[in-house]
XYZ file of N, CA and C in Angstrom:
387
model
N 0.829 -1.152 0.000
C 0.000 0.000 0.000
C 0.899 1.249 0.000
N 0.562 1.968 -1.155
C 1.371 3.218 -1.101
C 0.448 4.215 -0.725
N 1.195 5.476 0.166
C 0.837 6.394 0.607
C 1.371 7.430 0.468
N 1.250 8.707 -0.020
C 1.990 10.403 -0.242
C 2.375 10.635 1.173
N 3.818 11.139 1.003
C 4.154 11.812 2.535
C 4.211 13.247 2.084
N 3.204 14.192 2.472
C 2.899 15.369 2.892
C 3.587 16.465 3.235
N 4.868 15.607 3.957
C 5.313 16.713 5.082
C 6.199 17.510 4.526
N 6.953 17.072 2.883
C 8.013 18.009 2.634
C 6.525 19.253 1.380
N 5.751 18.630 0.986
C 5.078 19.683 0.736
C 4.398 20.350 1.757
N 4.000 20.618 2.924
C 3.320 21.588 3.744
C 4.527 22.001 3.990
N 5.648 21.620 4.316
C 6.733 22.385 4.663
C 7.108 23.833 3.739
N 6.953 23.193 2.259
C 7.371 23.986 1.058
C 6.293 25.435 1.110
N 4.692 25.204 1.644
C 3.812 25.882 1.664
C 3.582 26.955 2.799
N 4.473 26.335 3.629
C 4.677 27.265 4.841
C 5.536 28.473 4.734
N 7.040 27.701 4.079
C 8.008 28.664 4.095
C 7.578 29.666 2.534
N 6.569 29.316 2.176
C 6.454 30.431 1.085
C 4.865 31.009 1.347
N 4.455 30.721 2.600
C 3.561 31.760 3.265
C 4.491 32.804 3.963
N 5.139 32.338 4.192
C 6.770 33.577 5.405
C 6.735 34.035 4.158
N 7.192 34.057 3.201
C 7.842 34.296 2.188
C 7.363 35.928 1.775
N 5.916 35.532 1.264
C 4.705 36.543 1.003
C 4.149 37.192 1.795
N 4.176 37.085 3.207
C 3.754 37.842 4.320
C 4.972 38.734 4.670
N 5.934 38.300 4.477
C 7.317 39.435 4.475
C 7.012 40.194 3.631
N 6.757 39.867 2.129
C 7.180 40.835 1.022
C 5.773 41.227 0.622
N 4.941 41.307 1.082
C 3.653 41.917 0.767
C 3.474 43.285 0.983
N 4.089 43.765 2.801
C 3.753 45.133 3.162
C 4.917 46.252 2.262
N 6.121 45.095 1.639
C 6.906 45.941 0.725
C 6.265 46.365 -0.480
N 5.375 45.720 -1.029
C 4.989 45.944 -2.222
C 3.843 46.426 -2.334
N 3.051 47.131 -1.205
C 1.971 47.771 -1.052
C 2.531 49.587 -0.912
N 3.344 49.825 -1.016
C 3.776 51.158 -1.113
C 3.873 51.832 -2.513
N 3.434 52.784 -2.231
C 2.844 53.405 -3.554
C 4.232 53.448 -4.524
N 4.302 53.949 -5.751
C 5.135 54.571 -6.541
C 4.793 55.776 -7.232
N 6.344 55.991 -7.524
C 6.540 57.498 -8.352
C 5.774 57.545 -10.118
N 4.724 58.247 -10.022
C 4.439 58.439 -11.040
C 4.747 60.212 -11.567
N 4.444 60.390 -12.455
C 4.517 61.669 -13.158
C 2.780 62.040 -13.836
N 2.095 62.711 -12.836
C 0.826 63.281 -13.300
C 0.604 63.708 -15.027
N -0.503 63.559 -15.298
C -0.539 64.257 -16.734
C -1.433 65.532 -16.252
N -0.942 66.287 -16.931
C -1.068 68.078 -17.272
C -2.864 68.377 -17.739
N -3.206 68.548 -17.577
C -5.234 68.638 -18.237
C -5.332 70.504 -18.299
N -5.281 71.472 -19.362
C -5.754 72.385 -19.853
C -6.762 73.050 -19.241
N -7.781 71.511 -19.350
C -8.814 72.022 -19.364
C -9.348 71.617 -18.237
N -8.868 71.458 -17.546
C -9.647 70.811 -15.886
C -10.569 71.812 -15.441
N -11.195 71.725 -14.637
C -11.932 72.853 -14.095
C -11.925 72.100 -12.376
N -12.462 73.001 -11.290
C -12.109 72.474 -10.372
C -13.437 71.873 -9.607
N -14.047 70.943 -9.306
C -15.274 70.406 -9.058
C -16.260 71.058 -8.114
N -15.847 71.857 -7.351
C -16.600 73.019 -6.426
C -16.070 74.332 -6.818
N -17.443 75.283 -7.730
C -17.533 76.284 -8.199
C -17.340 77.173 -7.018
N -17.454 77.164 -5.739
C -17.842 78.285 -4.835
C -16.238 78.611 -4.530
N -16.041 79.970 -3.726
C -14.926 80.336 -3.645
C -13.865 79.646 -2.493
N -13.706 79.283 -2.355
C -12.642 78.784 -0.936
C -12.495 79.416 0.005
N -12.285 78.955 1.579
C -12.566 80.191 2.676
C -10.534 79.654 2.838
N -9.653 80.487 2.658
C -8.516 80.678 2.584
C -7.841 81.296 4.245
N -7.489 79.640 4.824
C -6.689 79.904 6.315
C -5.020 80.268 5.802
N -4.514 81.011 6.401
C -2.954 81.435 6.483
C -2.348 81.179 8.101
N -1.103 80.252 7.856
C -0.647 79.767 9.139
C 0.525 80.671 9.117
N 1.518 81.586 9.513
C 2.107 81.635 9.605
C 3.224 81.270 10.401
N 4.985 82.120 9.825
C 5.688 81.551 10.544
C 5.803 81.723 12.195
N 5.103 83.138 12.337
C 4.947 83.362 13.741
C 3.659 83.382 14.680
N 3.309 82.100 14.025
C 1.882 81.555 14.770
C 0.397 82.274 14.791
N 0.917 83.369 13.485
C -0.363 83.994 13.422
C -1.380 83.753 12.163
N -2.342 83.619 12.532
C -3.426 82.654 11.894
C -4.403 84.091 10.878
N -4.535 83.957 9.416
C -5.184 84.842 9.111
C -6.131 84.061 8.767
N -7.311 84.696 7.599
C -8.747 84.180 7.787
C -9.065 84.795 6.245
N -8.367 84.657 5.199
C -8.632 85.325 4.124
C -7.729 87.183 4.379
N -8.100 87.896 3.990
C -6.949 89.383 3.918
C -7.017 89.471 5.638
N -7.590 89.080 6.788
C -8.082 89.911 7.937
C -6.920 88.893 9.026
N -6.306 89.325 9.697
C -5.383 88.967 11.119
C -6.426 88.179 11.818
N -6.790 87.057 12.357
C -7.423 86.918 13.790
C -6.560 86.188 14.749
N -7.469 86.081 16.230
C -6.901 85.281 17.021
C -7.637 83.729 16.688
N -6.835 82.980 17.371
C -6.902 81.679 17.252
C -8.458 81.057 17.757
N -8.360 81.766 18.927
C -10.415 81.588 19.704
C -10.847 82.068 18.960
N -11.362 83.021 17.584
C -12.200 82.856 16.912
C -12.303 82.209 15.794
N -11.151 81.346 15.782
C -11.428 81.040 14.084
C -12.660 80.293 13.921
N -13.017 79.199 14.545
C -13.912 78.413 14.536
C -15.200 78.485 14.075
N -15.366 79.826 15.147
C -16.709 80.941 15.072
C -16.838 81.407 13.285
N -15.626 81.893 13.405
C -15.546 82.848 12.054
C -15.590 82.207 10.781
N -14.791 81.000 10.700
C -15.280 80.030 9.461
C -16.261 79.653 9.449
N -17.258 78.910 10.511
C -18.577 78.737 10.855
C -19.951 79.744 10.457
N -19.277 81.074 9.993
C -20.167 81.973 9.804
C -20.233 82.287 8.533
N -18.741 82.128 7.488
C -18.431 81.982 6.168
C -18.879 81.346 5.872
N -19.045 79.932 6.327
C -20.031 78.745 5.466
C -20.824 78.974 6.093
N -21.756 79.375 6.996
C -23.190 78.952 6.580
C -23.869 77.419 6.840
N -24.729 77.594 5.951
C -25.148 76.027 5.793
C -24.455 75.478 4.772
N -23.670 76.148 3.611
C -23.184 75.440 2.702
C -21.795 74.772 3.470
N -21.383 73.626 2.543
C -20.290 72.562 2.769
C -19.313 73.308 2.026
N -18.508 73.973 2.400
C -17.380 74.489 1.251
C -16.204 74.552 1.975
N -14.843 74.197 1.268
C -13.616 73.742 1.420
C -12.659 75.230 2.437
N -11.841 74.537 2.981
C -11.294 75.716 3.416
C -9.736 74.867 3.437
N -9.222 75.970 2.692
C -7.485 75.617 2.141
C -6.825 76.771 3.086
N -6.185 75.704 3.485
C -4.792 76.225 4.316
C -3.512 76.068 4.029
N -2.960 77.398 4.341
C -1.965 77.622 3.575
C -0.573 78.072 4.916
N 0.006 76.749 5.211
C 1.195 77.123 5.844
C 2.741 77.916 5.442
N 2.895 78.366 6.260
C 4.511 78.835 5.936
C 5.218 77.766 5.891
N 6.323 77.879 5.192
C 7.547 76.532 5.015
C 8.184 76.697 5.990
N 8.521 78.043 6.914
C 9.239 77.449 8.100
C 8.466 77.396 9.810
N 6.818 77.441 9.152
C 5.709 77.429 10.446
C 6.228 75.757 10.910
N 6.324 75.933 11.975
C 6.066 74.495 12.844
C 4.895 73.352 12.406
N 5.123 72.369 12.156
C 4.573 71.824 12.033
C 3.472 71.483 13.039
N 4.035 71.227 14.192
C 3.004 71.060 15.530
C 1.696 72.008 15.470
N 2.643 73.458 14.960
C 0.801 74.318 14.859
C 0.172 74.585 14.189
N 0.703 73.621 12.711
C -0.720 73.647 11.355
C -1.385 72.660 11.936
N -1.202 71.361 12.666
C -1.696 70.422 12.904
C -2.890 70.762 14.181
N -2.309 71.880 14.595
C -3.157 71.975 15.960
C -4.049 72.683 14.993
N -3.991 73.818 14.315
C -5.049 74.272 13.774
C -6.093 73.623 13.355
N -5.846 72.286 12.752
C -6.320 71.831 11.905
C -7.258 70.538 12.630
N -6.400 70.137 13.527
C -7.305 69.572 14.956
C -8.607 70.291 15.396
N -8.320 71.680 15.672
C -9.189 72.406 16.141
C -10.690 72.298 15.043
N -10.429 72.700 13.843
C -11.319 72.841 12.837
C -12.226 71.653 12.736
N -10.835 70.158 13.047
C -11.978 69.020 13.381
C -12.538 68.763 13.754
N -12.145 68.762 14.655
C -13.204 68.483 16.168
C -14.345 69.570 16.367
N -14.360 70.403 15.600
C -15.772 71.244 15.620
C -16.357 70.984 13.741
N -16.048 70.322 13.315
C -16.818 69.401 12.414
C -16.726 70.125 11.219
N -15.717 70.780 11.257
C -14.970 71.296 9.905
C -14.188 70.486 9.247
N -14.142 69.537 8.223
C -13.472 68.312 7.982
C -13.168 68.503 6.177
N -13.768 69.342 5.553
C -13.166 69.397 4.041
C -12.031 70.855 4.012
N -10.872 69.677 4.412
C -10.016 70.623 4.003
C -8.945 70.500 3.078
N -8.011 71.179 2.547
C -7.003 71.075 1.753
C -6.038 71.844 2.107
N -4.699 71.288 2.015
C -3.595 72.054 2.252
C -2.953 72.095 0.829
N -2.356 73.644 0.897
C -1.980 74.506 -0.755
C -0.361 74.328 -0.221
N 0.239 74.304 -1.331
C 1.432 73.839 -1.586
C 1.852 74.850 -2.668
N 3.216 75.649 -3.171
C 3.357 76.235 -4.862
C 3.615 75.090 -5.238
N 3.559 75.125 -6.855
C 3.774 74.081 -7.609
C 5.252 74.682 -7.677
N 6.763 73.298 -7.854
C 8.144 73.790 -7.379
C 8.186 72.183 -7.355
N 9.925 71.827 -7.609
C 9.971 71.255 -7.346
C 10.633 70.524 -5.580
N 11.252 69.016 -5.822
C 11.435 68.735 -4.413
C 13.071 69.544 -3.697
N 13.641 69.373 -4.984
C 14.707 70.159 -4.954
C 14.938 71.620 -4.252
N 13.654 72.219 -5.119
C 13.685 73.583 -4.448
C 12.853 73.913 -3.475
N 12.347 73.028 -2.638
C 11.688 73.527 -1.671
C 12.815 73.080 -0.191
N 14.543 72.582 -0.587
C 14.844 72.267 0.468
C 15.751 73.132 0.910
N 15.889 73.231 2.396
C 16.514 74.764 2.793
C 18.388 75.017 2.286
């Protein structure tokens, strides 16, 4: 009576489960592509943008106007309205990081959540100090 011994194939199936569970989270990382250019794009929300400014010395504008930090909330809250419209923030390159993030915490947690951060178009080269 002949019988298959198993054990060097589950063996083979094991070490090439290790295998793929190693090299899986490597190959889930994005890559470098190069965008294509569109003329003619238009941008999908016609309404104007409510435009935050972080600066480098922690001072927060609100479109052309200076405020303090306790009102922003209020004050974007009153720009939109009932409408849903985007509010792009625009940090300094040498603002702290810790306090775009706090800003931007803040805006969350009071249920301000469509936002975008503006960048110049430049490359990686030249944005390093």
């Amino acid at each position: 009576m002949a019988e298959i011994n198993v054990t060097p194939m589950v063996d083979v199936m094991l070490v090439l489960l290790i295998i793929f569970m190693v090299a899986a989270p490597m190959l889930s990382s994005g890559m470098k592509v190069e965008l294509p250019q569109a003329k003619s794009a238009q941008p999908s929300d016609q309404q104007s943008p409510i435009v935050l400014t972080i600066g480098a010395d922690k001072k927060v504008t609100l479109g052309p106007d200076e405020i303090p930090r306790s009102e922003l909330v209020a004050r974007i809250k009153a720009m939109m309205g009932a409408e849903s419209r985007v509010v792009h923030v625009r940090g300094d390159r040498t603002a702290s990081y810790g306090d775009i993030v706090a800003v931007l915490d803040d805006l969350a947690l009071n249920g301000i959540t469509r936002l975008s951060l503006i960048a110049n178009k430049g490359t990686a080269e030249a944005a390093q100090p």
